[in-house]
CSV table of C-alpha atoms and ligand atoms in Angstrom, one decimal:
chain,number,residue,atom,x,y,z
A,1,MET,CA,-72.7,60.0,15.5
A,2,LYS,CA,-73.2,57.6,18.4
A,3,LYS,CA,-70.4,55.2,19.0
A,4,ARG,CA,-71.1,51.5,18.2
A,5,LYS,CA,-70.3,48.9,20.8
A,6,ILE,CA,-68.5,45.7,19.8
A,7,ILE,CA,-67.7,42.8,22.2
A,8,SER,CA,-65.1,40.4,20.9
A,9,VAL,CA,-64.9,37.0,22.4
A,10,VAL,CA,-61.9,34.9,23.3
A,11,GLY,CA,-61.7,31.6,25.2
A,12,THR,CA,-58.9,29.3,24.0
A,13,ARG,CA,-55.3,29.6,22.9
A,14,PRO,CA,-55.9,30.0,19.1
A,15,ASN,CA,-58.6,32.6,19.8
A,16,PHE,CA,-56.1,35.0,21.5
A,17,ILE,CA,-53.8,34.8,18.4
A,18,LYS,CA,-56.8,35.6,16.1
A,19,VAL,CA,-58.4,38.3,18.2
A,20,ALA,CA,-55.2,40.3,19.0
A,21,PRO,CA,-54.9,41.9,15.5
A,22,ILE,CA,-58.7,42.6,15.5
A,23,CYS,CA,-58.5,44.4,18.9
A,24,ARG,CA,-55.6,46.5,17.4
A,25,ALA,CA,-57.6,47.3,14.3
A,26,LEU,CA,-60.7,48.2,16.3
A,27,ALA,CA,-58.6,50.5,18.4
A,28,THR,CA,-57.7,52.6,15.4
A,29,PHE,CA,-61.4,53.3,15.0
A,30,GLY,CA,-61.7,54.4,18.6
A,31,ASP,CA,-63.7,57.5,17.6
A,32,ARG,CA,-66.5,55.4,16.1
A,33,ILE,CA,-66.2,52.0,17.9
A,34,ASP,CA,-66.3,51.2,21.6
A,35,SER,CA,-64.3,47.9,21.6
A,36,LEU,CA,-64.8,45.5,24.6
A,37,LEU,CA,-63.2,42.1,25.2
A,38,CYS,CA,-64.7,39.1,26.9
A,39,HIS,CA,-62.6,36.1,28.0
A,40,THR,CA,-64.8,33.0,28.7
A,41,GLY,CA,-62.0,31.3,30.6
A,42,GLN,CA,-62.2,28.1,28.6
A,43,HIS,CA,-58.4,28.0,28.6
A,44,SER,CA,-57.1,29.6,31.8
A,45,ASP,CA,-53.7,28.1,32.7
A,46,ALA,CA,-51.0,30.8,32.6
A,47,THR,CA,-49.3,29.0,29.7
A,48,MET,CA,-52.5,28.7,27.7
A,49,SER,CA,-53.9,32.2,28.3
A,50,GLU,CA,-51.9,34.9,30.2
A,51,VAL,CA,-48.7,34.5,28.2
A,52,PHE,CA,-50.6,35.4,25.0
A,53,PHE,CA,-52.1,38.6,26.5
A,54,GLN,CA,-48.5,39.7,27.4
A,55,GLU,CA,-46.8,38.7,24.2
A,56,LEU,CA,-49.5,39.8,21.8
A,57,GLY,CA,-50.1,43.1,23.6
A,58,MET,CA,-53.8,42.4,24.1
A,59,PRO,CA,-56.0,44.6,26.2
A,60,ILE,CA,-57.0,43.2,29.6
A,61,PRO,CA,-60.5,41.6,29.1
A,62,ASP,CA,-63.4,43.8,30.3
A,63,PHE,CA,-65.2,40.6,31.2
A,64,PHE,CA,-63.9,37.3,32.5
A,65,LEU,CA,-66.4,34.4,32.8
A,66,GLY,CA,-64.1,31.9,34.4
A,67,ILE,CA,-65.7,28.8,32.8
A,68,ASN,CA,-63.2,26.1,32.2
A,69,ASN,CA,-64.3,22.7,33.3
A,70,GLY,CA,-67.0,20.3,32.4
A,71,THR,CA,-68.6,18.4,29.5
A,72,HIS,CA,-69.3,20.1,26.2
A,73,ALA,CA,-72.9,20.9,27.2
A,74,GLU,CA,-71.8,22.2,30.6
A,75,ILE,CA,-69.2,24.5,29.2
A,76,THR,CA,-71.4,25.7,26.4
A,77,GLY,CA,-74.4,26.2,28.6
A,78,ARG,CA,-72.5,28.0,31.4
A,79,ILE,CA,-70.8,30.3,28.9
A,80,MET,CA,-74.2,31.1,27.4
A,81,ILE,CA,-75.8,31.9,30.8
A,82,GLU,CA,-72.9,34.2,31.9
A,83,PHE,CA,-72.4,35.9,28.5
A,84,GLU,CA,-76.1,36.6,28.3
A,85,LYS,CA,-76.0,38.6,31.5
A,86,ILE,CA,-73.2,40.8,30.0
A,87,LEU,CA,-75.1,41.2,26.8
A,88,VAL,CA,-78.2,42.3,28.7
A,89,THR,CA,-76.2,44.9,30.6
A,90,GLU,CA,-73.9,46.1,27.9
A,91,LYS,CA,-76.4,46.0,24.9
A,92,PRO,CA,-73.6,45.8,22.3
A,93,ASP,CA,-74.4,46.4,18.6
A,94,LEU,CA,-72.3,43.5,17.6
A,95,VAL,CA,-70.6,40.4,19.0
A,96,LEU,CA,-67.5,39.2,17.2
A,97,VAL,CA,-66.4,35.5,17.5
A,98,VAL,CA,-63.5,33.7,16.0
A,99,GLY,CA,-62.7,30.1,15.1
A,100,ASP,CA,-64.5,27.0,16.1
A,101,VAL,CA,-64.3,26.3,19.8
A,102,ASN,CA,-67.1,25.9,22.3
A,103,SER,CA,-66.7,29.6,23.4
A,104,THR,CA,-67.3,30.7,19.8
A,105,MET,CA,-70.6,28.8,19.4
A,106,ALA,CA,-71.9,29.6,22.9
A,107,CYS,CA,-71.4,33.3,22.6
A,108,ALA,CA,-72.8,33.5,19.1
A,109,LEU,CA,-75.9,31.7,20.2
A,110,ALA,CA,-76.4,33.8,23.3
A,111,ALA,CA,-76.1,37.0,21.1
A,112,VAL,CA,-78.4,36.0,18.3
A,113,LYS,CA,-81.1,35.0,20.8
A,114,LEU,CA,-81.1,38.5,22.0
A,115,GLY,CA,-81.3,39.9,18.5
A,116,ILE,CA,-77.7,41.1,18.6
A,117,LYS,CA,-75.7,40.9,15.4
A,118,VAL,CA,-72.9,38.4,15.2
A,119,ALA,CA,-69.7,38.5,13.1
A,120,HIS,CA,-67.8,35.2,12.7
A,121,VAL,CA,-64.2,35.4,11.7
A,122,GLU,CA,-62.7,32.3,10.1
A,123,ALA,CA,-66.1,31.3,8.7
A,124,GLY,CA,-66.9,28.6,6.2
A,125,LEU,CA,-64.2,26.1,7.0
A,126,ARG,CA,-65.4,22.5,6.9
A,127,SER,CA,-63.7,19.2,7.6
A,128,GLY,CA,-66.8,17.3,6.6
A,129,ASP,CA,-66.4,15.3,9.8
A,130,ARG,CA,-69.2,15.8,12.2
A,131,SER,CA,-67.5,13.6,14.9
A,132,MET,CA,-65.2,16.6,15.5
A,133,PRO,CA,-66.7,19.0,18.1
A,134,GLU,CA,-65.2,21.9,16.1
A,135,GLU,CA,-67.2,21.0,13.0
A,136,ILE,CA,-70.5,21.3,14.9
A,137,ASN,CA,-69.4,24.6,16.3
A,138,ARG,CA,-68.5,25.9,12.8
A,139,LEU,CA,-71.8,24.7,11.3
A,140,VAL,CA,-73.9,26.3,14.1
A,141,THR,CA,-72.0,29.5,14.2
A,142,ASP,CA,-72.0,30.1,10.5
A,143,ALA,CA,-75.8,29.2,10.3
A,144,ILE,CA,-76.6,32.0,12.8
A,145,ALA,CA,-74.0,34.7,12.1
A,146,ASP,CA,-74.8,37.9,10.3
A,147,TYR,CA,-71.4,38.6,8.8
A,148,LEU,CA,-69.0,35.8,7.8
A,149,PHE,CA,-65.3,36.6,7.2
A,150,VAL,CA,-63.5,33.9,5.3
A,151,THR,CA,-59.8,33.0,5.2
A,152,GLU,CA,-59.6,30.8,2.1
A,153,LYS,CA,-61.6,30.0,-1.1
A,154,SER,CA,-62.9,26.7,0.2
A,155,GLY,CA,-64.8,28.7,2.9
A,156,MET,CA,-66.5,30.8,0.3
A,157,GLU,CA,-67.6,27.7,-1.7
A,158,ASN,CA,-68.8,25.9,1.5
A,159,LEU,CA,-71.0,28.8,2.5
A,160,GLN,CA,-72.4,29.3,-1.0
A,161,LYS,CA,-73.2,25.6,-1.1
A,162,GLU,CA,-75.0,25.9,2.3
A,163,GLY,CA,-77.1,28.7,0.9
A,164,VAL,CA,-75.7,31.6,2.9
A,165,PRO,CA,-76.6,34.8,1.0
A,166,GLU,CA,-73.6,36.4,-0.8
A,167,THR,CA,-74.2,39.7,1.0
A,168,LYS,CA,-73.2,38.2,4.3
A,169,ILE,CA,-69.9,36.7,3.1
A,170,PHE,CA,-66.6,38.5,2.9
A,171,PHE,CA,-63.2,37.1,1.7
A,172,THR,CA,-60.8,39.0,3.9
A,173,GLY,CA,-57.8,36.7,4.6
A,174,ASN,CA,-56.3,35.2,7.7
A,175,VAL,CA,-56.1,37.1,11.0
A,176,MET,CA,-53.8,34.3,12.5
A,177,ILE,CA,-51.2,35.3,9.8
A,178,ASP,CA,-51.6,39.0,10.8
A,179,THR,CA,-50.2,38.1,14.2
A,180,LEU,CA,-47.3,36.2,12.6
A,181,VAL,CA,-46.4,39.1,10.4
A,182,TYR,CA,-46.8,41.7,13.2
A,183,LEU,CA,-44.5,39.8,15.6
A,184,ASP,CA,-41.9,38.8,13.1
A,185,GLN,CA,-39.1,40.7,14.7
A,186,LYS,CA,-39.9,39.6,18.2
A,187,ILE,CA,-40.1,36.0,17.1
A,188,ALA,CA,-36.7,36.4,15.4
A,189,ALA,CA,-35.3,37.7,18.8
A,190,SER,CA,-36.4,34.5,20.7
A,191,ASP,CA,-33.5,32.6,22.2
A,192,VAL,CA,-35.5,29.3,22.6
A,193,LEU,CA,-33.2,27.3,20.3
A,194,ALA,CA,-30.2,28.2,22.3
A,195,ARG,CA,-32.0,27.5,25.6
A,196,LEU,CA,-33.0,24.0,24.4
A,197,GLY,CA,-29.6,23.3,22.8
A,198,LEU,CA,-31.1,22.9,19.3
A,199,GLU,CA,-29.7,23.8,15.9
A,200,PRO,CA,-31.9,25.2,13.1
A,201,GLY,CA,-33.1,22.4,10.8
A,202,ARG,CA,-31.9,19.7,13.2
A,203,TYR,CA,-35.0,18.9,15.2
A,204,ILE,CA,-38.7,18.0,14.7
A,205,LEU,CA,-41.5,20.0,16.4
A,206,VAL,CA,-44.7,18.1,17.3
A,207,THR,CA,-48.1,19.1,18.9
A,208,PHE,CA,-51.0,16.8,19.6
A,209,HIS,CA,-54.3,17.6,21.3
A,210,ARG,CA,-57.2,16.3,19.1
A,211,PRO,CA,-59.5,14.0,21.2
A,212,SER,CA,-59.3,11.5,18.3
A,213,ASN,CA,-55.5,11.2,18.8
A,214,VAL,CA,-55.0,11.6,22.5
A,215,ASP,CA,-58.2,10.6,24.4
A,216,ASP,CA,-57.9,6.8,24.2
A,217,GLY,CA,-55.0,4.7,25.7
A,218,GLU,CA,-54.3,2.8,22.5
A,219,SER,CA,-53.9,5.8,20.3
A,220,LEU,CA,-51.8,7.5,22.9
A,221,ALA,CA,-49.5,4.4,23.3
A,222,SER,CA,-49.1,4.4,19.6
A,223,LEU,CA,-48.2,8.1,19.6
A,224,VAL,CA,-45.5,7.5,22.3
A,225,ARG,CA,-44.0,4.7,20.1
A,226,PHE,CA,-44.0,7.1,17.1
A,227,LEU,CA,-42.3,9.9,19.1
A,228,ASN,CA,-39.7,7.6,20.5
A,229,ASN,CA,-38.9,6.1,17.0
A,230,THR,CA,-38.8,9.5,15.4
A,231,ALA,CA,-36.4,10.8,18.1
A,232,ILE,CA,-33.8,8.2,16.9
A,233,GLU,CA,-33.3,10.4,13.8
A,234,LEU,CA,-33.5,13.9,15.3
A,235,PRO,CA,-34.5,15.4,18.7
A,236,VAL,CA,-38.3,15.8,18.9
A,237,VAL,CA,-39.6,18.9,20.7
A,238,PHE,CA,-43.0,18.3,22.2
A,239,PRO,CA,-44.8,21.2,24.0
A,240,ILE,CA,-47.6,19.3,25.6
A,241,HIS,CA,-51.2,20.6,25.5
A,242,PRO,CA,-52.9,20.2,29.0
A,243,ARG,CA,-55.4,17.7,27.6
A,244,THR,CA,-52.6,15.5,26.3
A,245,ARG,CA,-50.5,15.8,29.4
A,246,LYS,CA,-53.5,14.8,31.5
A,247,ASN,CA,-54.1,11.7,29.4
A,248,LEU,CA,-50.5,10.7,29.2
A,249,LYS,CA,-50.5,10.7,33.0
A,250,GLU,CA,-53.8,8.9,33.3
A,251,PHE,CA,-52.7,6.1,31.0
A,252,GLY,CA,-49.3,5.9,32.8
A,253,LEU,CA,-47.4,6.6,29.6
A,254,MET,CA,-45.5,9.7,30.5
A,255,GLY,CA,-42.5,7.7,31.7
A,256,ASP,CA,-42.3,5.8,28.5
A,257,LEU,CA,-41.0,8.7,26.4
A,258,VAL,CA,-37.3,8.6,25.7
A,259,PRO,CA,-35.0,11.6,26.7
A,260,SER,CA,-34.6,12.8,23.1
A,261,VAL,CA,-38.3,13.6,23.1
A,262,ILE,CA,-38.0,17.0,24.8
A,263,LEU,CA,-41.1,17.5,26.8
A,264,LEU,CA,-42.1,21.0,27.5
A,265,GLU,CA,-45.0,22.9,29.0
A,266,PRO,CA,-47.2,24.7,26.4
A,267,LEU,CA,-45.0,27.4,25.0
A,268,GLY,CA,-45.6,31.1,24.6
A,269,TYR,CA,-46.3,32.3,21.1
A,270,LEU,CA,-42.9,33.9,20.4
A,271,ASP,CA,-40.9,30.8,21.4
A,272,PHE,CA,-43.3,28.4,19.7
A,273,GLN,CA,-43.1,30.4,16.4
A,274,ALA,CA,-39.3,30.6,16.6
A,275,LEU,CA,-39.2,26.8,17.0
A,276,THR,CA,-41.7,26.4,14.1
A,277,ARG,CA,-39.6,28.6,11.8
A,278,TYR,CA,-36.4,26.5,12.2
A,279,SER,CA,-38.0,23.1,12.5
A,280,LYS,CA,-37.1,20.5,9.9
A,281,VAL,CA,-40.7,19.4,9.9
A,282,VAL,CA,-43.7,20.0,12.1
A,283,VAL,CA,-45.9,17.1,13.0
A,284,THR,CA,-49.3,18.2,14.3
A,285,ASP,CA,-53.0,17.8,14.6
A,286,SER,CA,-53.5,21.5,15.2
A,287,GLY,CA,-55.7,23.6,13.0
A,288,GLY,CA,-53.8,26.9,13.2
A,289,ILE,CA,-50.4,25.3,12.9
A,290,GLN,CA,-51.2,24.0,9.4
A,291,GLU,CA,-51.7,27.6,8.3
A,292,GLU,CA,-48.7,29.0,10.0
A,293,THR,CA,-46.3,26.4,8.5
A,294,THR,CA,-47.8,27.1,5.1
A,295,PHE,CA,-47.2,30.8,5.5
A,296,LEU,CA,-43.6,30.2,6.7
A,297,GLY,CA,-42.9,27.5,4.0
A,298,VAL,CA,-42.1,25.0,6.7
A,299,GLN,CA,-42.8,21.3,6.1
A,300,CYS,CA,-46.0,20.2,8.0
A,301,LEU,CA,-47.4,16.7,8.4
A,302,THR,CA,-51.0,16.8,9.7
A,303,VAL,CA,-52.0,13.7,11.7
A,304,ARG,CA,-55.7,13.7,10.9
A,305,GLU,CA,-58.0,12.0,8.4
A,306,ASN,CA,-59.3,15.4,7.1
A,307,THR,CA,-58.7,19.1,7.2
A,308,GLU,CA,-61.0,22.1,7.2
A,309,ARG,CA,-58.0,24.1,5.8
A,310,PRO,CA,-57.5,22.5,2.3
A,311,VAL,CA,-55.7,25.4,0.9
A,312,THR,CA,-52.7,24.4,3.1
A,313,ILE,CA,-52.6,21.1,1.1
A,314,GLU,CA,-53.5,22.5,-2.3
A,315,VAL,CA,-50.9,25.4,-2.4
A,316,GLY,CA,-49.1,25.1,0.9
A,317,THR,CA,-46.4,22.9,2.5
A,318,ASN,CA,-48.9,20.8,4.5
A,319,GLN,CA,-49.5,17.1,3.9
A,320,LEU,CA,-52.5,15.3,5.2
A,321,CYS,CA,-51.2,11.9,6.5
A,322,GLY,CA,-54.1,10.2,8.3
A,323,THR,CA,-53.8,9.0,11.8
A,324,ASP,CA,-52.0,5.7,11.1
A,325,LEU,CA,-48.7,6.6,12.7
A,326,PRO,CA,-46.4,4.2,10.8
A,327,VAL,CA,-47.6,6.0,7.6
A,328,VAL,CA,-46.7,9.3,9.3
A,329,ALA,CA,-43.3,7.9,10.2
A,330,ARG,CA,-42.6,7.1,6.6
A,331,LYS,CA,-43.6,10.7,5.6
A,332,VAL,CA,-41.1,12.0,8.2
A,333,GLY,CA,-38.5,9.8,6.7
A,334,GLU,CA,-39.1,11.1,3.2
A,335,ILE,CA,-38.8,14.7,4.4
A,336,LEU,CA,-35.6,13.9,6.3
A,337,SER,CA,-34.2,12.4,3.1
A,338,GLY,CA,-34.8,15.6,1.2
A,339,LYS,CA,-38.3,15.1,-0.3
A,340,GLU,CA,-39.8,18.4,0.7
A,341,LYS,CA,-43.1,19.8,-0.5
A,342,GLN,CA,-42.8,23.2,-2.2
A,343,GLY,CA,-45.5,25.7,-1.3
A,344,THR,CA,-46.9,29.2,-1.9
A,345,ILE,CA,-48.7,31.6,0.3
A,346,PRO,CA,-52.5,31.6,0.0
A,347,GLU,CA,-54.3,34.6,-1.4
A,348,MET,CA,-54.7,37.5,1.1
A,349,TRP,CA,-52.6,36.0,3.9
A,350,ASP,CA,-50.7,39.2,4.0
A,351,GLY,CA,-50.9,40.6,7.5
A,352,ASN,CA,-53.9,42.9,6.8
A,353,ALA,CA,-56.9,40.7,7.3
A,354,ALA,CA,-58.0,42.3,10.6
A,355,LEU,CA,-58.0,45.8,9.1
A,356,ARG,CA,-60.1,44.6,6.2
A,357,ILE,CA,-62.6,43.0,8.5
A,358,VAL,CA,-62.8,46.0,10.8
A,359,LYS,CA,-63.3,48.5,7.9
A,360,ILE,CA,-66.2,46.4,6.7
A,361,LEU,CA,-67.7,46.2,10.2
A,362,VAL,CA,-67.3,50.0,10.7
A,363,ASP,CA,-69.4,50.5,7.6
A,364,LEU,CA,-72.0,47.9,8.5
A,365,THR,CA,-72.7,48.6,12.2
B,401,UD1,C1,-60.1,23.3,22.7
B,401,UD1,C2,-61.0,23.3,21.5
B,401,UD1,C3,-60.3,22.9,20.3
B,401,UD1,C4,-59.0,23.7,20.1
B,401,UD1,C5,-58.2,23.7,21.4
B,401,UD1,C6,-57.0,24.6,21.2
B,401,UD1,C7,-63.4,22.9,21.9
B,401,UD1,C8,-64.5,21.9,21.8
B,401,UD1,N1,-62.2,22.5,21.7
B,401,UD1,O1,-59.7,21.9,22.9
B,401,UD1,O2,-61.1,23.1,19.1
B,401,UD1,O3,-58.3,23.1,19.0
B,401,UD1,O4,-59.0,24.1,22.5
B,401,UD1,O5,-56.0,24.4,22.1
B,401,UD1,O6,-63.7,24.0,22.2
B,401,UD1,N2,-57.0,22.2,30.2
B,401,UD1,C9,-56.4,22.7,31.3
B,401,UD1,N3,-56.0,24.1,31.3
B,401,UD1,C10,-56.2,24.9,30.2
B,401,UD1,C11,-56.9,24.3,29.1
B,401,UD1,C12,-57.3,23.0,29.1
B,401,UD1,O7,-56.1,22.1,32.3
B,401,UD1,O8,-55.8,26.1,30.2
B,401,UD1,C13,-57.4,20.8,30.2
B,401,UD1,C14,-58.6,20.6,31.1
B,401,UD1,O9,-58.4,19.3,31.7
B,401,UD1,C15,-59.8,20.5,30.2
B,401,UD1,C16,-59.1,19.9,28.9
B,401,UD1,O10,-57.8,20.4,28.9
B,401,UD1,O11,-60.8,19.8,30.7
B,401,UD1,C17,-59.8,20.2,27.7
B,401,UD1,O12,-60.0,21.5,27.5
B,401,UD1,P1,-61.1,22.1,26.4
B,401,UD1,O13,-61.0,23.5,26.3
B,401,UD1,O14,-62.4,21.5,26.8
B,401,UD1,O15,-60.7,21.4,25.1
B,401,UD1,P2,-59.3,21.4,24.3
B,401,UD1,O16,-58.9,20.0,24.1
B,401,UD1,O17,-58.4,22.3,25.0
B,402,UDP,N1,-49.1,27.5,20.0
B,402,UDP,C1,-48.3,28.2,20.9
B,402,UDP,N2,-47.7,27.4,21.8
B,402,UDP,C2,-47.7,26.0,21.8
B,402,UDP,C3,-48.5,25.4,20.8
B,402,UDP,C4,-49.2,26.2,19.9
B,402,UDP,O1,-48.3,29.4,21.0
B,402,UDP,O2,-47.1,25.4,22.6
B,402,UDP,C5,-49.9,28.4,19.0
B,402,UDP,C6,-49.7,28.1,17.6
B,402,UDP,O3,-48.6,28.8,17.0
B,402,UDP,C7,-51.0,28.5,17.0
B,402,UDP,C8,-52.0,28.2,18.0
B,402,UDP,O4,-51.2,28.1,19.2
B,402,UDP,O5,-51.0,29.9,16.7
B,402,UDP,C9,-52.7,26.9,17.7
B,402,UDP,O6,-53.4,26.5,18.8
B,402,UDP,P1,-53.9,25.0,19.0
B,402,UDP,O7,-53.1,24.1,18.2
B,402,UDP,O8,-54.0,24.8,20.5
B,402,UDP,O9,-55.4,25.1,18.5
B,402,UDP,P2,-56.1,24.8,17.1
B,402,UDP,O10,-55.5,25.7,16.1
B,402,UDP,O11,-55.9,23.4,16.7
B,402,UDP,O12,-57.5,25.1,17.3
């Protein structure tokens, strides 16, 4: 039988974490599948890209598009133009995209326009908020994908409501959790707490990068006040996303943070997960971190008005706080005084999602 060719796409930090287990699973079907990897370059700082290839044991990309600057339309358009050239030369049977970033939508669009089948992993999530660039990327990608792999029940319901035929939808679990399970021992071996002089349960981990929280000066000044006040209680560990660092500098706010807000470059996966595991509470606007904390049973406060991952609220340890930071500060206080949310692990978040996905793809392609 002729081997089928699959090109998987990565572009940003969360993509690497999701695609790593898929690459591994595809490799186990090496007799039937020719698995290639394309990195669009959307995130390309060493701390946002290279470190994940090393720590997650990912293959070196077969194609690197090097597109990382510009407006949404510029990034999306340039990725489409460059990815199309690869598709024309390589003629894959399938393109696999993950998540909801511009690289996801751009590569899915380029592929379907050439009549190439598209699989979307992490399909069906909806925040209901079309002012989020990610929501547009999710809607477009799901509307054009041929195979939709879903992480949680809300995703199944959303796709059904949107009229996606049942035959295209597969409930397979969460590939991001596959990586967490796979690297458990290596995460346990991280010495990051000792390096930073931290004790388990005696610090707060925060990440912020949503445009709605970090792109305007007033929101960012309010974030700085929140971090400084929170750090009176416990040290606050803040690995800063490049978007946020750039804006803190631009608005002249970097120097306003007190020393007990421990500012770090974006961390590698193993150190970041070790910090998550032992944090008293994680305060974040990330998508993926809501899921990881739920899996780990770590308290999570999400600083957003909505979430596309409602299962983390319904059964997990996540609490949606809105973006009013005094309200978030009160929630932090509640957790510090012992009012913790109990959670359970969502269905099929068991470390085997990628294998389930790849088995389906092997049969379909
Ligand atoms: C992107 C995704 C977002 C995801 C996030 C994960 C879109 C629309 N947004 O947001 O959904 O949650 O990645 O982290 O796709 N930058 C660097 N070096 C890097 C990466 C980013 O300097 O390695 C800076 C650049 O100034 C860039 C800015 O960050 O212009 C924004 O990067 P971009 O990829 O457009 O959006 P993110 O905010 O990273
Ligand atoms: N992460 C990391 N180092 C950091 C911050 C986050 O390795 O300094 C990991 C985190 O564990 C999760 C992923 O990056 O797996 C989430 O990425 P991000 O928050 O940038 O994107 P989102 O999930 O919001 O799209």
